[in-house]
Amino acid sequence: MAETSVIPSSEQAGMLIEEDDAHRSFVERTPQWVLVLAFGVILVTFWQAAVDLSGVSPLVLPGPYEVLQDLIFTVTNLFSGGYVLDATIVTVVEVIFGFSLACVIGLTLGAIIGATEIGRKAIMPYVVAVNTMPKVAFAPLFVAWFGFGVESKIMMAAFISFFPVTINTAAGLGATSGDLLMLFRSLEAKRWQTLLKLQLPFALPYIFAGLKLAAVWSVIGVVVGEYMGGGEGIGELVRIAASQLRVGRVFAQILLLSMIGLSLFSLVSLVEAYFTKWKQRDNH
Amino acid sequence: MNQQPNVAGNTPAKPFLSLTRINKHYRGAREPVHAAKDVSFELERGQTASLVGASGCGKSTVLKMIAGLLRPSSGEIHLDGRRLTGPDKGVGIMFQQPTLLPWRTVTDNVLLPIEIRQGKAAAKLAAERAKSLIHMAGLTGFEEALPGELSGGMAQRAAVCRMLVNEPDLLLLDEPFGALDEFTREQMNVEFQRICSARKATAIVVTHSIQEAVFLSDVVFVMSPRPGRISKRIDIDLPRPRTPDMVTSSAFNEYVREIHHCLFVRNSEANHG
Ligand SMILES: Nc1ncnc2c1ncn2[C@@H]1O[C@H](COP(=O)(O)OP(=O)(O)OP(=O)(O)O)[C@@H](O)[C@H]1O
Ligand SMILES: [Mg+2]
């Protein structure tokens, strides 16, 4: 039974790969990057058309060309050590500290909730309750508590992004199959052995999913903190540019912010790939 | 082997494993489930026993109680002169699924019991033993393979190695080969019998296959459900080692018919009652 259920699936996979080119649709035959690029071109065309046809002032909605110019300016400034670089360093530092704090808090709290009865019963309800609040609304409080420096932004980032880590860690630690827990019990495994050798490896995919969310959310937290509490980061640059109605500049700076988030996200993905090497070997 | 004369009430011919009036009540959704009722039996060292019965009659429950994974509501279990109250080093259990850890190689999976009980250093020292077990199970060349790279039968064989690595005296198997095809299953049964006799291991096998029960066992216990109890004990008096062609012999099939009859009669009684 098991043999027959395994073999057909691999055969099916093989058939898909060897399928005749003529029988595949245009989308199946084209490499993905071509599709992405083509769709991007369509979007930009529509954008340009919208600007041209609507007659909206370029002050409100700049076209792709104006934004490109602002982007070039911003990048040039960044790499020639101008004020954009200074702001980027501040924001990156805030994101890294906020994210790290979120990891420490989230993993600890998640482990307590996932591995102990008292944590699951007593602490989890509070985590869920706080998670349902619109956390961005706390930003003014964080400024009041931690001031206008980097501290309030770090705390805001950590506050917003420790939830996915906590909840995923707790869920992951609880996701181990009953049979495997039974196996460990029959081997008289100590609590820490079950946790480290069984539950944690099983929880890793969950934990990394939480960390990836946290990577993105920590940037959001920092920006919200900067909008509220000023400072010297990119969020402050965005605020100033927007108040001067330099929309192209705003777009370019937002792109810069998303690059920070993307870099952190990629870093987490790399670490994940390292820790789940066995999975890639498994699936080949 | 080592008699303990100071244990009260011991006769010299004390059985290796004994269950004395074991009961198990589960806390059910509405009312308690009486999953095992007055289960008593004894096994000599080196014997293989099978537990057969309809689904839900309490076979796994009995096995888990012997393994110390469930506490009996009443009754006592004795192994080799000592009372079992929890998991024991002398007892190895194997489940229906191979339950290998997918991120560990076959060797590291096989060494897991040693690593857990005695630490990483001891597991390193036992690498040779693991290797010879893997070799014996026909998995040579797959020492460093991951469970995802094995077929179902190979994974189950790796699980057998893991169960054996601590050299337990009592082997408990809960439908170990149920998920395998007929052919692989027969091979595993021959192999398992060889291992048991080579190590003088005592074993209890839960199975849905009457043929498998007869093939492997010195004694078959037929269980009836609700409340789960042992309704019949059938001693299998066939020569060892058992060979696949024995399955067609008339003596073998007489046992199969007898067990089938027990299960069938019990079923029709339940339907009338
Ligand atoms: N954890 C549990 N809580 C409550 N009832 C249970 C529990 N486990 C088993 N039972 C009940 O006890 C009875 C016996 O279950 P058990 O798993 O021992 O059956 P089984 O003979 O192994 O069946 P199968 O052949 O299907 O594996 C069943 O009626 C089941 O509903
Ligand atoms: Mg069962």
XYZ file of C-alpha atoms and ligand atoms in Angstrom:
589
model
C 0.000 0.000 0.000
C 2.651 2.474 1.074
C 4.808 1.551 -1.895
C 2.041 2.087 -4.403
C 1.083 5.405 -2.869
C 4.641 6.696 -3.113
C 5.502 5.637 -6.639
C 2.674 7.251 -8.633
C 3.342 10.700 -7.198
C 6.976 10.668 -8.325
C 5.912 9.364 -11.723
C 3.423 12.156 -12.057
C 6.137 14.670 -11.218
C 8.361 13.140 -13.890
C 5.579 13.290 -16.469
C 5.036 16.975 -15.817
C 8.691 17.729 -16.394
C 8.949 15.711 -19.585
C 5.713 17.015 -21.012
C 5.869 18.181 -24.582
C 6.679 21.884 -25.011
C 3.980 22.258 -27.651
C 1.341 21.237 -25.150
C 2.287 23.903 -22.635
C 0.631 27.280 -22.597
C 2.483 30.535 -23.246
C 2.684 31.270 -19.497
C 4.160 27.844 -18.754
C 6.823 28.220 -21.439
C 8.007 31.729 -20.517
C 10.604 32.196 -17.757
C 9.174 33.895 -14.701
C 11.459 36.944 -14.807
C 10.172 37.803 -18.272
C 6.598 37.716 -16.972
C 7.477 39.888 -13.990
C 9.266 42.409 -16.177
C 6.446 42.502 -18.722
C 3.843 43.109 -16.040
C 6.026 45.865 -14.569
C 6.189 47.584 -17.953
C 2.406 47.415 -18.222
C 2.004 48.951 -14.772
C 4.388 51.816 -15.517
C 2.609 52.476 -18.820
C -0.730 52.712 -17.061
C 0.819 54.993 -14.474
C 2.181 57.308 -17.137
C -1.137 57.218 -18.991
C -3.048 58.033 -15.792
C -0.816 61.037 -15.141
C -1.074 62.271 -18.757
C -4.793 61.756 -19.222
C -6.109 62.813 -15.808
C -4.323 66.121 -15.844
C -3.527 65.871 -12.150
C -0.751 68.196 -11.102
C 2.650 66.424 -11.016
C 2.945 67.871 -7.518
C 0.227 65.489 -6.367
C 0.921 62.521 -8.608
C 4.323 62.574 -10.314
C 4.896 60.357 -13.332
C 7.372 57.498 -13.511
C 10.056 59.718 -14.960
C 9.929 62.275 -12.126
C 10.002 59.488 -9.553
C 12.967 57.921 -11.319
C 14.818 61.218 -11.070
C 14.031 61.430 -7.354
C 15.156 57.847 -6.963
C 18.460 58.570 -8.680
C 18.948 61.596 -6.459
C 18.191 59.606 -3.323
C 20.477 56.724 -4.248
C 23.292 59.055 -5.274
C 22.941 60.904 -1.988
C 22.943 57.627 -0.115
C 26.125 56.331 -1.698
C 27.979 59.633 -1.640
C 27.517 59.859 2.135
C 24.889 62.577 2.161
C 22.045 63.108 4.594
C 20.152 60.128 3.193
C 22.994 57.899 4.356
C 22.862 59.384 7.860
C 19.110 58.842 8.026
C 19.444 55.292 6.659
C 22.022 54.376 9.282
C 19.742 55.645 12.045
C 16.751 53.711 10.710
C 18.729 50.532 10.089
C 20.094 50.615 13.626
C 16.588 51.119 15.005
C 15.223 48.254 12.902
C 18.012 45.876 13.880
C 17.698 46.610 17.595
C 13.898 46.527 17.453
C 13.911 43.255 15.554
C 16.490 41.682 17.864
C 14.493 42.705 20.901
C 11.366 41.261 19.317
C 13.228 37.986 18.693
C 14.431 37.727 22.282
C 11.048 38.584 23.788
C 9.079 36.574 21.249
C 11.181 33.416 21.479
C 11.250 33.513 25.270
C 7.576 34.198 25.691
C 6.685 31.736 22.942
C 8.788 29.036 24.589
C 7.120 29.680 27.947
C 3.681 29.511 26.394
C 4.454 26.552 24.145
C 6.343 24.443 26.654
C 4.634 25.057 29.973
C 1.100 24.446 31.142
C 0.994 27.657 33.173
C 2.214 29.699 30.225
C -0.388 28.259 27.900
C -3.188 28.744 30.386
C -2.273 31.985 32.148
C -0.141 34.018 29.732
C -1.494 33.085 26.304
C -4.869 34.834 26.793
C -3.081 38.121 27.479
C -0.879 37.770 24.421
C -3.935 37.107 22.277
C -5.818 40.000 23.863
C -3.006 42.497 23.304
C -2.470 41.171 19.796
C -5.999 42.148 18.804
C -5.351 45.789 19.728
C -4.302 48.208 16.992
C -0.729 48.387 18.205
C 0.141 51.420 16.080
C -2.181 53.426 18.336
C 0.345 53.011 21.153
C 2.969 55.089 19.285
C 2.312 58.398 21.114
C 2.649 56.570 24.425
C 5.999 55.146 23.421
C 7.218 58.628 22.543
C 6.009 59.864 25.941
C 7.718 56.975 27.735
C 10.968 56.688 25.820
C 11.485 60.184 24.387
C 12.305 61.434 20.899
C 15.534 59.453 20.472
C 16.108 56.047 18.942
C 14.779 54.292 22.061
C 11.117 55.005 21.381
C 11.462 53.702 17.788
C 13.241 50.546 18.906
C 10.572 49.876 21.498
C 7.794 50.540 19.014
C 9.362 48.151 16.487
C 9.836 45.460 19.131
C 6.307 45.954 20.419
C 4.736 45.573 17.010
C 6.832 42.651 15.842
C 7.227 40.363 18.845
C 3.686 39.010 18.456
C 4.179 36.889 15.350
C 7.357 35.443 16.859
C 5.615 34.649 20.144
C 2.549 33.088 18.623
C 4.430 31.093 15.993
C 6.968 29.812 18.491
C 4.199 28.693 20.827
C 2.214 27.094 18.009
C 5.318 25.420 16.593
C 6.339 23.900 19.911
C 2.846 22.499 20.251
C 2.755 21.083 16.736
C 4.845 17.967 17.365
C 2.967 14.802 16.506
C 1.606 12.738 19.394
C 3.395 9.616 18.194
C 6.787 11.269 18.403
C 6.060 12.665 21.849
C 5.069 9.146 22.858
C 8.346 7.814 21.476
C 10.301 10.310 23.566
C 8.262 9.450 26.616
C 8.971 5.754 26.130
C 12.687 6.604 26.047
C 12.282 8.437 29.361
C 13.477 11.663 27.759
C 13.901 14.600 30.121
C 11.805 17.687 29.544
C 14.703 19.635 28.047
C 15.630 16.739 25.763
C 12.125 16.578 24.341
C 12.164 20.334 23.909
C 15.575 20.610 22.251
C 15.760 17.388 20.282
C 12.137 17.092 19.194
C 9.877 20.090 19.664
C 12.330 22.822 18.690
C 13.423 21.252 15.380
C 9.774 20.674 14.580
C 8.915 24.264 15.463
C 11.654 25.811 13.303
C 9.526 26.330 10.171
C 6.863 28.021 12.323
C 9.425 30.125 14.150
C 11.050 31.299 10.936
C 7.673 32.187 9.462
C 7.156 34.353 12.562
C 10.629 35.889 12.245
C 9.974 36.831 8.616
C 6.786 38.604 9.609
C 8.671 40.327 12.416
C 11.358 41.477 9.965
C 8.738 43.345 7.943
C 6.757 44.579 10.915
C 9.785 45.961 12.717
C 10.307 48.379 9.808
C 6.666 49.419 10.134
C 7.162 49.954 13.866
C 10.246 52.103 13.322
C 8.500 54.260 10.681
C 5.462 54.780 12.889
C 7.769 55.739 15.739
C 9.592 58.192 13.492
C 6.378 59.745 12.195
C 5.253 60.269 15.797
C 8.485 61.072 17.537
C 10.620 62.711 14.859
C 14.300 61.895 15.165
C 16.847 61.506 12.392
C 15.691 58.457 10.453
C 14.156 57.958 7.026
C 10.653 58.318 8.462
C 11.466 61.878 9.359
C 12.756 62.511 5.821
C 9.493 61.149 4.445
C 7.497 63.392 6.747
C 9.449 66.477 5.669
C 9.285 65.606 1.963
C 5.544 65.019 2.200
C 4.956 68.300 3.999
C 6.815 69.992 1.106
C 4.656 68.072 -1.378
C 7.688 66.371 -2.937
C 5.803 63.198 -3.681
C 8.509 61.702 -5.894
C 10.972 62.056 -3.029
C 8.507 60.328 -0.721
C 8.181 57.412 -3.133
C 11.945 57.064 -3.399
C 12.359 57.071 0.370
C 9.587 54.569 0.865
C 11.389 52.345 -1.641
C 14.506 52.715 0.482
C 12.513 51.629 3.559
C 11.184 48.605 1.788
C 14.765 47.700 0.799
C 15.670 47.653 4.490
C 12.742 45.347 5.225
C 13.576 43.150 2.257
C 17.228 42.844 3.321
C 16.259 41.753 6.817
C 13.686 39.348 5.382
C 16.307 37.825 3.075
C 18.756 37.504 5.932
C 16.191 35.572 7.970
C 15.470 33.372 4.938
C 19.178 32.602 4.601
C 19.428 31.585 8.241
C 16.317 29.468 7.797
C 17.779 27.726 4.770
C 20.854 26.904 6.848
C 18.824 25.423 9.703
C 16.462 23.438 7.497
C 19.030 22.008 5.086
C 17.532 18.552 5.594
C 14.293 19.755 4.048
C 15.879 20.667 0.735
C 17.561 17.258 0.597
C 14.220 15.731 1.501
C 12.272 17.329 -1.298
C 14.611 16.961 -4.232
C 18.420 -14.742 34.799
C 19.267 -13.272 38.198
C 16.727 -14.517 40.684
C 15.794 -12.268 43.543
C 14.950 -14.571 46.453
C 14.033 -11.716 48.775
C 10.942 -10.711 46.814
C 7.981 -12.049 48.734
C 5.756 -14.754 47.241
C 8.072 -15.631 44.382
C 8.094 -19.117 43.018
C 11.186 -20.114 41.029
C 9.123 -20.560 37.843
C 8.045 -16.932 37.856
C 7.045 -15.750 34.361
C 9.141 -13.146 32.583
C 6.198 -10.830 31.998
C 2.938 -10.923 33.861
C -0.154 -8.747 33.730
C -2.481 -9.161 36.690
C -6.084 -8.035 36.358
C -5.296 -4.887 34.436
C -8.160 -2.422 34.003
C -8.196 0.842 32.140
C -10.924 3.444 32.171
C -10.622 6.421 29.887
C -12.359 9.637 30.710
C -14.749 9.612 27.780
C -16.697 12.514 26.307
C -19.894 11.595 28.144
C -19.178 8.495 30.202
C -15.948 6.681 31.084
C -14.741 4.177 28.480
C -13.801 0.802 29.894
C -11.007 0.102 27.418
C -9.439 -2.879 29.198
C -11.155 -5.231 31.628
C -9.325 -7.700 33.853
C -6.582 -8.334 31.335
C -4.265 -10.990 32.728
C -1.635 -13.018 30.955
C 1.858 -14.299 31.345
C 4.741 -14.735 28.957
C 7.941 -16.725 29.279
C 11.233 -15.250 28.245
C 11.745 -15.552 24.514
C 8.083 -16.001 23.672
C 6.308 -13.961 21.046
C 2.662 -13.123 21.630
C 0.120 -11.484 19.352
C -2.862 -9.385 20.293
C -5.695 -9.544 17.769
C -9.158 -8.070 17.892
C -11.527 -5.664 16.245
C -10.616 -2.013 15.900
C -11.158 -0.140 19.152
C -11.122 -3.202 21.402
C -8.196 -1.934 23.469
C -5.114 -3.521 21.939
C -3.097 -0.312 21.798
C -4.280 0.554 25.285
C -2.871 -2.698 26.695
C 0.396 -2.219 24.830
C 0.792 1.367 26.026
C 0.188 0.307 29.610
C 2.950 -2.284 29.360
C 5.198 0.362 27.812
C 4.461 2.636 30.769
C 2.921 5.282 28.528
C -0.482 4.893 30.183
C -1.182 4.162 33.812
C -3.559 1.240 34.427
C -6.641 2.156 36.465
C -5.986 -0.995 38.466
C -3.826 -4.069 38.297
C -0.107 -4.720 38.169
C 2.486 -5.414 35.521
C 5.676 -7.259 36.387
C 8.702 -7.648 34.154
C 11.581 -9.903 35.104
C 10.733 -9.708 38.793
C 10.229 -5.968 39.058
C 7.013 -4.011 38.961
C 6.616 -1.685 35.987
C 5.230 1.727 36.837
C 6.470 3.759 33.895
C 8.701 3.615 30.834
C 11.542 1.175 31.318
C 14.946 0.697 29.752
C 14.188 -2.984 29.280
C 11.153 -2.267 27.136
C 11.310 -1.113 23.527
C 8.240 0.041 21.667
C 7.526 0.572 18.000
C 4.492 2.285 16.543
C 2.469 1.836 13.393
C 4.262 4.799 11.843
C 8.064 4.698 11.691
C 8.216 7.974 13.725
C 11.722 8.764 12.539
C 12.966 12.312 13.056
C 13.118 13.726 9.515
C 16.178 15.903 10.141
C 18.324 13.056 11.460
C 20.172 10.535 9.333
C 19.251 6.864 9.651
C 22.265 6.282 11.908
C 21.398 9.203 14.176
C 17.788 8.061 14.340
C 18.862 4.568 15.319
C 21.156 6.008 17.995
C 18.448 8.256 19.442
C 17.525 5.974 22.386
C 21.164 5.833 23.490
C 21.621 9.563 23.026
C 18.562 10.253 25.176
C 19.324 7.783 27.933
C 23.110 8.019 28.089
C 24.102 11.169 26.228
C 25.840 12.083 22.992
C 29.191 10.576 23.956
C 27.662 7.159 24.596
C 25.810 7.402 21.290
C 29.120 8.035 19.492
C 30.611 4.966 21.102
C 27.640 2.880 20.009
C 27.994 3.900 16.358
C 29.412 0.488 15.464
C 26.464 -1.290 17.016
C 24.080 0.938 15.092
C 25.977 0.174 11.919
C 25.713 -3.563 12.350
C 21.998 -3.255 13.121
C 21.482 -1.180 9.994
C 23.420 -3.750 8.037
C 21.340 -6.561 9.491
C 18.160 -4.707 8.493
C 19.362 -4.570 4.898
C 19.885 -0.809 4.947
C 23.606 -0.873 4.136
C 24.495 2.230 2.156
C 21.679 4.232 3.710
C 23.451 5.026 6.989
C 23.638 8.716 6.143
C 20.309 8.903 4.297
C 17.490 11.028 5.663
C 14.132 9.394 6.429
C 12.580 11.296 3.517
C 14.876 9.394 1.173
C 13.662 5.979 2.349
C 10.701 3.937 1.206
C 7.997 3.056 3.726
C 9.418 -0.398 4.320
C 12.961 0.908 4.730
C 11.806 3.526 7.223
C 10.026 0.855 9.220
C 13.187 -1.273 9.209
C 15.150 1.711 10.505
C 12.559 1.991 13.280
C 13.143 -1.672 14.131
C 16.876 -0.933 14.437
C 16.119 1.978 16.734
C 13.952 -0.199 18.923
C 16.734 -2.794 19.172
C 19.721 -0.534 19.741
C 19.245 -0.421 23.514
C 18.922 -4.225 23.536
C 15.582 -4.290 25.351
C 14.333 -7.608 26.738
C 10.733 -6.901 25.859
C 9.679 -5.660 22.437
C 6.269 -4.074 21.960
C 5.034 -3.549 18.420
C 1.764 -1.783 17.606
C 0.751 -2.805 14.087
C 4.354 -2.400 13.009
C 4.024 -3.597 9.433
C 0.395 -2.679 8.837
C 1.214 0.061 6.348
C 3.467 -2.148 4.218
C 2.593 -4.139 1.141
C 2.105 -7.888 1.438
C 5.505 -8.790 0.046
C 7.556 -6.442 2.216
C 5.460 -7.423 5.184
C 6.302 -11.099 4.774
C 10.006 -10.294 4.551
C 9.787 -8.178 7.678
C 8.023 -10.960 9.545
C 10.707 -13.508 8.663
C 13.364 -11.001 9.642
C 11.641 -10.067 12.877
C 11.324 -13.697 13.897
C 15.025 -14.204 13.266
C 15.928 -11.199 15.414
C 13.735 -12.352 18.285
C 15.182 -15.838 18.388
C 18.758 -14.594 17.969
C 18.356 -12.257 20.961
C 16.001 -14.397 22.979
C 13.790 -11.328 23.003
C 10.236 -11.465 24.271
C 7.757 -9.673 22.061
C 4.127 -8.624 21.936
C 2.774 -7.721 18.514
C -0.538 -6.001 17.905
C -1.801 -6.867 14.465
C -4.889 -6.811 12.276
C -3.660 -9.762 10.250
C -4.532 -13.206 11.590
C -1.917 -14.771 9.303
C 0.753 -12.501 10.706
C -0.319 -13.324 14.260
C -0.058 -17.068 13.645
C 3.194 -16.750 11.737
C 4.996 -14.767 14.419
C 3.575 -16.060 17.655
C 3.907 -18.745 20.257
C 0.629 -17.561 21.667
C -2.222 -15.462 20.262
C -4.564 -13.500 22.519
C -7.938 -12.712 21.029
C -9.496 -9.572 22.468
C -13.185 -8.681 22.518
C -14.358 -5.100 22.735
C -16.364 -3.023 25.182
C -15.065 -3.683 27.692
C -11.808 -4.884 26.135
C -10.807 -8.200 27.582
C -8.926 -11.291 26.471
C -11.583 -13.711 25.322
C -9.315 -16.511 24.156
C -5.741 -17.677 24.408
C -4.495 -19.865 21.569
C -1.089 -21.507 21.734
C 0.518 -21.859 18.343
C 2.356 -25.141 18.209
C 4.219 -24.809 14.944
C 7.932 -25.586 14.526
C 10.461 -22.785 14.456
C 11.877 -21.151 12.492
C 8.687 -20.437 10.617
C 9.062 -20.159 6.859
C 6.844 -18.380 4.320
C 5.741 -21.675 2.726
C 4.307 -22.775 6.073
C 1.510 -20.296 5.492
C -0.117 -22.773 3.120
C 0.159 -25.764 5.453
C -3.006 -27.236 6.912
C -1.837 -26.879 10.518
C -1.206 -23.179 9.961
C -4.592 -22.662 8.398
C -6.298 -24.575 11.188
C -4.995 -21.913 13.595
C -6.082 -19.139 11.250
C -9.559 -20.663 11.072
C -9.762 -21.031 14.857
C -8.813 -17.401 15.481
C -11.109 -16.222 12.728
C -13.886 -18.212 14.334
C -13.235 -16.605 17.746
C -13.409 -13.143 16.236
C -16.476 -13.955 14.164
C -18.460 -15.641 16.967
C -17.650 -12.789 19.291
C -18.897 -10.357 16.656
C -22.225 -12.116 16.062
C -22.750 -12.441 19.825
C -22.238 -8.719 20.181
C -24.729 -8.103 17.414
C -27.364 -10.202 19.126
C -26.751 -8.808 22.590
N -7.070 8.821 24.956
C -8.294 8.243 24.970
N -9.326 8.844 25.583
C -10.543 8.281 25.604
N -10.835 7.096 25.050
C -9.854 6.437 24.421
C -8.527 6.981 24.330
N -7.763 6.127 23.640
C -8.557 5.105 23.300
N -9.805 5.272 23.768
C -10.930 4.342 23.620
O -10.534 3.100 24.135
C -10.928 2.056 23.279
C -9.741 1.222 22.896
O -8.838 1.995 22.134
P -7.485 1.402 21.539
O -6.752 2.479 20.858
O -6.772 0.670 22.600
O -8.064 0.373 20.464
P -7.271 -0.581 19.462
O -7.689 -1.974 19.781
O -5.834 -0.310 19.470
O -7.927 -0.172 18.072
P -7.220 -0.130 16.629
O -7.110 -1.549 16.170
O -8.185 0.625 15.790
O -5.907 0.549 16.769
C -11.624 2.689 22.103
O -13.013 2.505 22.262
C -11.283 4.135 22.177
O -12.411 4.913 21.845
Mg -4.456 0.539 18.061
